[in-house]
mmCIF file of C-alpha atoms in Angstrom:
data_model
loop_
_atom_site.group_PDB
_atom_site.id
_atom_site.type_symbol
_atom_site.label_atom_id
_atom_site.label_comp_id
_atom_site.label_asym_id
_atom_site.label_seq_id
_atom_site.Cartn_x
_atom_site.Cartn_y
_atom_site.Cartn_z
ATOM 1 C CA UNK A 7 107.330 73.830 86.087
ATOM 2 C CA UNK A 8 108.686 72.279 89.285
ATOM 3 C CA UNK A 9 111.584 74.761 89.300
ATOM 4 C CA UNK A 10 109.208 77.694 88.699
ATOM 5 C CA UNK A 11 107.116 76.675 91.713
ATOM 6 C CA UNK A 12 110.218 76.323 93.868
ATOM 7 C CA UNK A 13 111.545 79.722 92.773
ATOM 8 C CA UNK A 14 108.291 81.569 93.377
ATOM 9 C CA UNK A 15 107.665 79.921 96.738
ATOM 10 C CA UNK A 16 110.407 82.026 98.284
ATOM 11 C CA UNK A 17 107.472 84.499 98.424
ATOM 12 C CA UNK A 18 107.263 88.133 97.397
ATOM 13 C CA UNK A 19 106.410 90.720 99.995
ATOM 14 C CA UNK A 20 104.295 93.201 98.079
ATOM 15 C CA UNK A 21 106.208 96.342 97.117
ATOM 16 C CA UNK A 22 104.408 99.610 97.306
ATOM 17 C CA UNK A 23 104.022 101.622 94.086
ATOM 18 C CA UNK A 24 105.807 104.919 94.696
ATOM 19 C CA UNK A 25 108.291 107.555 92.699
ATOM 20 C CA UNK A 26 111.687 111.208 94.137
ATOM 21 C CA UNK A 27 114.717 113.084 94.574
ATOM 22 C CA UNK A 28 116.662 112.788 97.698
ATOM 23 C CA UNK A 29 119.645 114.903 98.683
ATOM 24 C CA UNK A 30 121.570 113.775 101.733
ATOM 25 C CA UNK A 31 123.979 115.470 104.102
ATOM 26 C CA UNK A 32 125.747 113.999 107.080
ATOM 27 C CA UNK A 33 123.217 112.817 109.645
ATOM 28 C CA UNK A 34 120.325 114.345 107.707
ATOM 29 C CA UNK A 35 117.980 113.548 104.837
ATOM 30 C CA UNK A 36 116.861 116.407 102.587
ATOM 31 C CA UNK A 37 113.958 115.720 100.236
ATOM 32 C CA UNK A 38 113.388 117.653 97.006
ATOM 33 C CA UNK A 39 110.967 117.157 94.150
ATOM 34 C CA UNK A 40 111.652 114.741 91.306
ATOM 35 C CA UNK A 41 112.838 111.126 91.070
ATOM 36 C CA UNK A 42 115.982 109.523 92.436
ATOM 37 C CA UNK A 43 117.297 107.223 89.736
ATOM 38 C CA UNK A 44 118.881 104.632 91.957
ATOM 39 C CA UNK A 45 118.285 101.712 94.293
ATOM 40 C CA UNK A 46 121.874 101.774 95.624
ATOM 41 C CA UNK A 47 123.160 103.897 98.526
ATOM 42 C CA UNK A 48 126.551 104.165 100.203
ATOM 43 C CA UNK A 49 126.484 104.014 104.011
ATOM 44 C CA UNK A 50 129.314 105.675 105.960
ATOM 45 C CA UNK A 51 129.914 107.218 109.368
ATOM 46 C CA UNK A 52 132.599 109.466 110.841
ATOM 47 C CA UNK A 53 133.033 106.948 113.669
ATOM 48 C CA UNK A 54 134.634 104.274 111.456
ATOM 49 C CA UNK A 55 136.378 103.744 108.129
ATOM 50 C CA UNK A 56 133.895 101.078 107.045
ATOM 51 C CA UNK A 57 132.065 101.598 103.754
ATOM 52 C CA UNK A 58 128.789 99.717 103.364
ATOM 53 C CA UNK A 59 125.942 99.726 100.838
ATOM 54 C CA UNK A 60 122.170 99.592 100.961
ATOM 55 C CA UNK A 61 120.397 98.027 97.977
ATOM 56 C CA UNK A 62 116.614 97.915 97.458
ATOM 57 C CA UNK A 63 115.480 94.696 95.778
ATOM 58 C CA UNK A 64 112.382 93.562 93.923
ATOM 59 C CA UNK A 65 112.125 89.825 94.462
ATOM 60 C CA UNK A 66 110.712 89.069 90.980
ATOM 61 C CA UNK A 67 113.863 90.263 89.185
ATOM 62 C CA UNK A 68 117.029 88.201 88.890
ATOM 63 C CA UNK A 69 120.406 87.554 87.268
ATOM 64 C CA UNK A 70 120.036 89.591 84.081
ATOM 65 C CA UNK A 71 118.939 92.684 85.993
ATOM 66 C CA UNK A 72 121.679 92.578 88.637
ATOM 67 C CA UNK A 73 124.472 91.713 86.203
ATOM 68 C CA UNK A 74 123.664 94.922 84.293
ATOM 69 C CA UNK A 75 124.182 96.969 87.481
ATOM 70 C CA UNK A 76 127.984 97.037 87.348
ATOM 71 C CA UNK A 77 128.408 99.482 90.235
ATOM 72 C CA UNK A 78 126.084 97.450 92.441
ATOM 73 C CA UNK A 79 128.143 94.371 91.599
ATOM 74 C CA UNK A 80 131.352 96.166 92.591
ATOM 75 C CA UNK A 81 129.708 97.337 95.820
ATOM 76 C CA UNK A 82 128.770 93.748 96.658
ATOM 77 C CA UNK A 83 132.310 92.559 95.915
ATOM 78 C CA UNK A 84 133.746 95.173 98.299
ATOM 79 C CA UNK A 85 131.709 93.824 101.197
ATOM 80 C CA UNK A 86 132.684 91.374 103.912
ATOM 81 C CA UNK A 87 129.074 90.557 104.773
ATOM 82 C CA UNK A 88 125.834 90.274 102.795
ATOM 83 C CA UNK A 89 122.759 91.020 104.876
ATOM 84 C CA UNK A 90 119.473 89.864 103.337
ATOM 85 C CA UNK A 91 115.916 89.308 104.519
ATOM 86 C CA UNK A 92 116.313 85.571 105.039
ATOM 87 C CA UNK A 93 118.527 82.633 104.104
ATOM 88 C CA UNK A 94 117.448 79.588 102.122
ATOM 89 C CA UNK A 95 118.341 76.799 104.536
ATOM 90 C CA UNK A 96 117.775 73.195 103.418
ATOM 91 C CA UNK A 97 114.987 71.622 105.451
ATOM 92 C CA UNK A 98 113.545 75.036 106.303
ATOM 93 C CA UNK A 99 112.425 76.298 102.897
ATOM 94 C CA UNK A 100 108.866 77.396 102.132
ATOM 95 C CA UNK A 101 108.309 74.061 100.409
ATOM 96 C CA UNK A 102 109.478 72.137 103.508
ATOM 97 C CA UNK A 103 107.332 74.216 105.847
ATOM 98 C CA UNK A 104 104.185 73.890 103.731
ATOM 99 C CA UNK A 105 104.515 70.154 103.101
ATOM 100 C CA UNK A 106 104.979 69.501 106.835
ATOM 101 C CA UNK A 107 101.525 70.884 107.633
ATOM 102 C CA UNK A 108 98.765 68.516 108.687
ATOM 103 C CA UNK A 109 95.837 70.736 107.700
ATOM 104 C CA UNK A 110 94.626 71.540 104.196
ATOM 105 C CA UNK A 111 92.621 74.189 102.344
ATOM 106 C CA UNK A 112 89.194 73.397 100.898
ATOM 107 C CA UNK A 113 89.876 75.105 97.590
ATOM 108 C CA UNK A 114 86.345 74.653 96.272
ATOM 109 C CA UNK A 115 85.360 77.327 98.820
ATOM 110 C CA UNK A 116 87.821 79.816 97.326
ATOM 111 C CA UNK A 117 88.087 78.963 93.626
ATOM 112 C CA UNK A 118 85.573 78.475 90.858
ATOM 113 C CA UNK A 119 85.768 75.274 88.834
ATOM 114 C CA UNK A 120 87.900 76.746 86.029
ATOM 115 C CA UNK A 121 90.240 78.498 88.434
ATOM 116 C CA UNK A 122 90.704 75.339 90.488
ATOM 117 C CA UNK A 123 91.563 73.403 87.319
ATOM 118 C CA UNK A 124 94.137 76.084 86.475
ATOM 119 C CA UNK A 125 95.761 75.753 89.914
ATOM 120 C CA UNK A 126 95.759 71.957 89.705
ATOM 121 C CA UNK A 127 97.524 72.136 86.334
ATOM 122 C CA UNK A 128 100.002 74.729 87.597
ATOM 123 C CA UNK A 129 101.026 72.534 90.525
ATOM 124 C CA UNK A 130 100.734 69.205 88.690
ATOM 125 C CA UNK A 131 104.483 68.512 88.684
ATOM 126 C CA UNK A 132 105.351 70.480 91.797
ATOM 127 C CA UNK A 133 106.807 68.847 94.929
ATOM 128 C CA UNK A 134 104.790 71.358 96.963
ATOM 129 C CA UNK A 135 101.327 70.188 98.032
ATOM 130 C CA UNK A 136 99.143 73.144 97.005
ATOM 131 C CA UNK A 137 96.329 71.805 99.199
ATOM 132 C CA UNK A 138 98.448 72.797 102.207
ATOM 133 C CA UNK A 139 98.970 76.368 100.964
ATOM 134 C CA UNK A 140 96.719 79.016 102.524
ATOM 135 C CA UNK A 141 94.608 81.352 100.328
ATOM 136 C CA UNK A 142 96.848 84.251 101.368
ATOM 137 C CA UNK A 143 100.012 82.389 100.391
ATOM 138 C CA UNK A 144 98.426 81.344 97.099
ATOM 139 C CA UNK A 145 97.657 84.977 96.287
ATOM 140 C CA UNK A 146 101.272 85.969 97.038
ATOM 141 C CA UNK A 147 102.534 83.067 94.922
ATOM 142 C CA UNK A 148 100.300 83.982 91.964
ATOM 143 C CA UNK A 149 101.314 87.651 92.169
ATOM 144 C CA UNK A 150 104.972 86.731 91.857
ATOM 145 C CA UNK A 151 104.148 84.264 89.094
ATOM 146 C CA UNK A 152 102.371 87.089 87.230
ATOM 147 C CA UNK A 153 105.299 89.485 87.646
ATOM 148 C CA UNK A 154 107.899 86.925 86.586
ATOM 149 C CA UNK A 155 106.126 85.124 83.760
ATOM 150 C CA UNK A 156 103.989 87.934 82.327
ATOM 151 C CA UNK A 157 105.616 91.243 83.249
ATOM 152 C CA UNK A 158 109.239 90.090 82.991
ATOM 153 C CA UNK A 159 108.438 87.463 80.360
ATOM 154 C CA UNK A 160 110.545 84.728 81.922
ATOM 155 C CA UNK A 161 110.405 81.516 79.927
ATOM 156 C CA UNK A 162 108.865 78.472 81.657
ATOM 157 C CA UNK A 163 112.230 76.696 81.483
ATOM 158 C CA UNK A 164 114.015 79.675 83.091
ATOM 159 C CA UNK A 165 115.028 78.439 86.553
ATOM 160 C CA UNK A 166 117.158 81.463 87.472
ATOM 161 C CA UNK A 167 117.101 82.639 91.065
ATOM 162 C CA UNK A 168 115.148 85.575 92.448
ATOM 163 C CA UNK A 169 117.111 88.828 92.723
ATOM 164 C CA UNK A 170 117.764 88.361 96.449
ATOM 165 C CA UNK A 171 118.930 84.766 96.057
ATOM 166 C CA UNK A 172 121.020 85.573 92.981
ATOM 167 C CA UNK A 173 122.841 88.269 94.978
ATOM 168 C CA UNK A 174 123.388 85.654 97.701
ATOM 169 C CA UNK A 175 124.849 83.221 95.152
ATOM 170 C CA UNK A 176 127.276 85.931 93.978
ATOM 171 C CA UNK A 177 128.297 86.546 97.581
ATOM 172 C CA UNK A 178 128.935 82.833 98.161
ATOM 173 C CA UNK A 179 131.141 82.722 95.039
ATOM 174 C CA UNK A 180 133.258 85.495 96.565
ATOM 175 C CA UNK A 181 133.398 84.012 100.085
ATOM 176 C CA UNK A 182 131.290 86.845 101.470
ATOM 177 C CA UNK A 183 129.516 85.789 104.663
ATOM 178 C CA UNK A 184 125.701 85.742 104.657
ATOM 179 C CA UNK A 185 123.374 86.952 107.424
ATOM 180 C CA UNK A 186 119.585 86.568 107.416
ATOM 181 C CA UNK A 187 117.421 89.103 109.241
ATOM 182 C CA UNK A 188 114.562 86.641 109.819
ATOM 183 C CA UNK A 189 113.607 83.043 109.112
ATOM 184 C CA UNK A 190 111.374 81.734 106.327
ATOM 185 C CA UNK A 191 108.982 80.501 109.026
ATOM 186 C CA UNK A 192 108.703 84.043 110.392
ATOM 187 C CA UNK A 193 108.114 85.471 106.906
ATOM 188 C CA UNK A 194 105.333 83.009 106.128
ATOM 189 C CA UNK A 195 103.679 83.739 109.477
ATOM 190 C CA UNK A 196 103.805 87.487 108.723
ATOM 191 C CA UNK A 197 102.244 87.019 105.274
ATOM 192 C CA UNK A 198 99.276 85.249 106.817
ATOM 193 C CA UNK A 199 98.950 87.550 109.831
ATOM 194 C CA UNK A 200 98.929 90.636 107.595
ATOM 195 C CA UNK A 201 95.440 89.760 106.300
ATOM 196 C CA UNK A 202 94.242 87.787 109.309
ATOM 197 C CA UNK A 203 90.444 87.759 109.482
ATOM 198 C CA UNK A 204 89.936 88.646 105.816
ATOM 199 C CA UNK A 205 86.492 87.345 104.709
ATOM 200 C CA UNK A 206 86.451 84.336 102.424
ATOM 201 C CA UNK A 207 84.672 86.290 99.683
ATOM 202 C CA UNK A 208 87.575 88.758 99.560
ATOM 203 C CA UNK A 209 90.092 85.927 99.255
ATOM 204 C CA UNK A 210 87.980 84.416 96.496
ATOM 205 C CA UNK A 211 87.755 87.698 94.589
ATOM 206 C CA UNK A 212 91.483 88.403 94.894
ATOM 207 C CA UNK A 213 92.399 84.952 93.623
ATOM 208 C CA UNK A 214 89.964 85.194 90.732
ATOM 209 C CA UNK A 215 91.396 88.570 89.672
ATOM 210 C CA UNK A 216 95.046 87.488 89.694
ATOM 211 C CA UNK A 217 94.323 84.221 87.858
ATOM 212 C CA UNK A 218 92.480 86.199 85.176
ATOM 213 C CA UNK A 219 95.452 88.566 84.853
ATOM 214 C CA UNK A 220 97.771 85.622 84.287
ATOM 215 C CA UNK A 221 95.490 83.898 81.797
ATOM 216 C CA UNK A 222 94.855 87.083 79.798
ATOM 217 C CA UNK A 223 98.524 88.181 80.082
ATOM 218 C CA UNK A 224 97.534 91.660 81.242
ATOM 219 C CA UNK A 225 100.833 93.455 80.638
ATOM 220 C CA UNK A 226 99.024 96.753 81.212
ATOM 221 C CA UNK A 227 99.120 95.820 84.925
ATOM 222 C CA UNK A 228 102.925 95.672 84.996
ATOM 223 C CA UNK A 229 103.514 99.250 86.169
ATOM 224 C CA UNK A 230 105.337 98.062 89.301
ATOM 225 C CA UNK A 231 108.003 96.061 87.495
ATOM 226 C CA UNK A 232 108.358 98.734 84.766
ATOM 227 C CA UNK A 233 108.838 101.387 87.445
ATOM 228 C CA UNK A 234 111.425 99.362 89.351
ATOM 229 C CA UNK A 235 113.374 98.526 86.194
ATOM 230 C CA UNK A 236 113.645 102.261 85.426
ATOM 231 C CA UNK A 237 114.808 102.908 89.024
ATOM 232 C CA UNK A 238 112.855 106.162 89.296
ATOM 233 C CA UNK A 239 112.006 105.847 92.969
ATOM 234 C CA UNK A 240 109.978 108.105 95.241
ATOM 235 C CA UNK A 241 111.221 107.127 98.682
ATOM 236 C CA UNK A 242 108.694 109.419 100.424
ATOM 237 C CA UNK A 243 110.933 109.708 103.456
ATOM 238 C CA UNK A 244 108.534 112.083 105.200
ATOM 239 C CA UNK A 245 105.458 109.928 104.697
ATOM 240 C CA UNK A 246 104.305 107.728 107.603
ATOM 241 C CA UNK A 247 104.533 103.967 107.341
ATOM 242 C CA UNK A 248 100.980 102.650 107.133
ATOM 243 C CA UNK A 249 101.743 98.957 107.746
ATOM 244 C CA UNK A 250 103.284 98.460 111.184
ATOM 245 C CA UNK A 251 103.387 94.679 110.908
ATOM 246 C CA UNK A 252 105.127 94.401 107.543
ATOM 247 C CA UNK A 253 107.307 97.529 107.629
ATOM 248 C CA UNK A 254 107.655 99.453 110.913
ATOM 249 C CA UNK A 255 108.036 96.515 113.298
ATOM 250 C CA UNK A 256 110.297 94.522 110.989
ATOM 251 C CA UNK A 257 112.532 97.495 110.180
ATOM 252 C CA UNK A 258 113.038 98.249 113.875
ATOM 253 C CA UNK A 259 113.883 94.624 114.606
ATOM 254 C CA UNK A 260 116.258 94.414 111.642
ATOM 255 C CA UNK A 261 118.095 97.568 112.694
ATOM 256 C CA UNK A 262 119.510 95.830 115.781
ATOM 257 C CA UNK A 263 121.397 93.332 113.590
ATOM 258 C CA UNK A 264 122.229 95.840 110.851
ATOM 259 C CA UNK A 265 123.782 98.430 113.179
ATOM 260 C CA UNK A 266 125.830 95.797 115.007
ATOM 261 C CA UNK A 267 127.269 94.482 111.745
ATOM 262 C CA UNK A 268 127.844 97.960 110.284
ATOM 263 C CA UNK A 269 130.036 98.800 113.279
ATOM 264 C CA UNK A 270 132.309 95.828 112.559
ATOM 265 C CA UNK A 271 132.226 95.047 108.837
ATOM 266 C CA UNK A 272 131.830 96.440 105.336
ATOM 267 C CA UNK A 273 128.282 95.298 104.579
ATOM 268 C CA UNK A 274 126.061 94.969 101.532
ATOM 269 C CA UNK A 275 122.442 95.144 102.715
ATOM 270 C CA UNK A 276 119.927 93.787 100.178
ATOM 271 C CA UNK A 277 116.294 93.997 101.287
ATOM 272 C CA UNK A 278 112.947 94.705 99.622
ATOM 273 C CA UNK A 279 112.803 98.273 98.326
ATOM 274 C CA UNK A 280 109.784 99.171 100.461
ATOM 275 C CA UNK A 281 111.970 98.726 103.572
ATOM 276 C CA UNK A 282 114.055 101.725 102.486
ATOM 277 C CA UNK A 283 111.016 103.982 102.137
ATOM 278 C CA UNK A 284 108.920 106.220 104.395
ATOM 279 C CA UNK A 285 109.615 107.610 107.855
ATOM 280 C CA UNK A 286 110.253 104.153 109.295
ATOM 281 C CA UNK A 287 112.530 103.063 106.437
ATOM 282 C CA UNK A 288 116.146 102.022 106.809
ATOM 283 C CA UNK A 289 117.366 105.215 105.097
ATOM 284 C CA UNK A 290 115.762 107.385 107.764
ATOM 285 C CA UNK A 291 116.684 105.091 110.646
ATOM 286 C CA UNK A 292 120.343 104.983 109.669
ATOM 287 C CA UNK A 293 120.397 108.737 109.072
ATOM 288 C CA UNK A 294 118.932 109.302 112.548
ATOM 289 C CA UNK A 295 121.869 107.373 114.013
ATOM 290 C CA UNK A 296 124.361 109.668 112.290
ATOM 291 C CA UNK A 297 125.137 107.633 109.195
ATOM 292 C CA UNK A 298 125.649 109.408 105.881
ATOM 293 C CA UNK A 299 123.471 107.839 103.179
ATOM 294 C CA UNK A 300 124.711 108.765 99.705
ATOM 295 C CA UNK A 301 122.788 107.839 96.531
ATOM 296 C CA UNK A 302 125.023 105.970 94.077
ATOM 297 C CA UNK A 303 124.585 105.151 90.400
ATOM 298 C CA UNK A 304 123.781 101.444 90.242
ATOM 299 C CA UNK A 305 124.905 101.035 86.619
#
């Protein structure tokens, strides 16, 4: 259980449920009807001979999923640099940050008696002090726990890495340099700021719902992981981004690092799938700068 808690505490930024067909020409994105059956794109430009790749992740998946994507694995191996959302740095992990806090959450204000007992049991052997986790962070944690343990049916003893961290481990094995686009501290701050001011009763209801889903093993609520596994993605490249904090602002900030590295190295960019989507997504932003974004078969 300790390893499960550690794995999930890397936090899952919620992916948006969406499904498309995208045809791309140099410097342009052309959208047609129907799904695009990929999460892997080649990134090229006439201004250099570099060949890079853009890969949309779902943080709940892991080794088994990526190892089946042979073309994605080859694309990673061809890179000189792996760019991911953040790096797991000892002393600066989610567990370290949470345990260093001086304040605590009065869980009896957010959880009923049975739900609190469930949380106490879940964290019984964990090195993370759940009393220092915020209600927002707990909801994110439980959502990933639901996706991994119920939707993907990971065994309790399965301590495999998240998809993003497994890709990073493969890069390390191949001496591919790693770059993080933001720190874990920044990510945790964003998670909490995203629902800043949410009434306590809403927190309480959200926590109650997700705990019930886990207890009852509601596999009927696994559409998101089923959809991602099938890789039938609607990137909705003409739709506006509706969350400036979590998508628009972060994508724009990330682009500064991404473009600089693309100009110098063959890169493999692995970020949450939602960051590729919509008008503000990385696909559109790179296309606007003259890059050719070509869908590739991942398997």
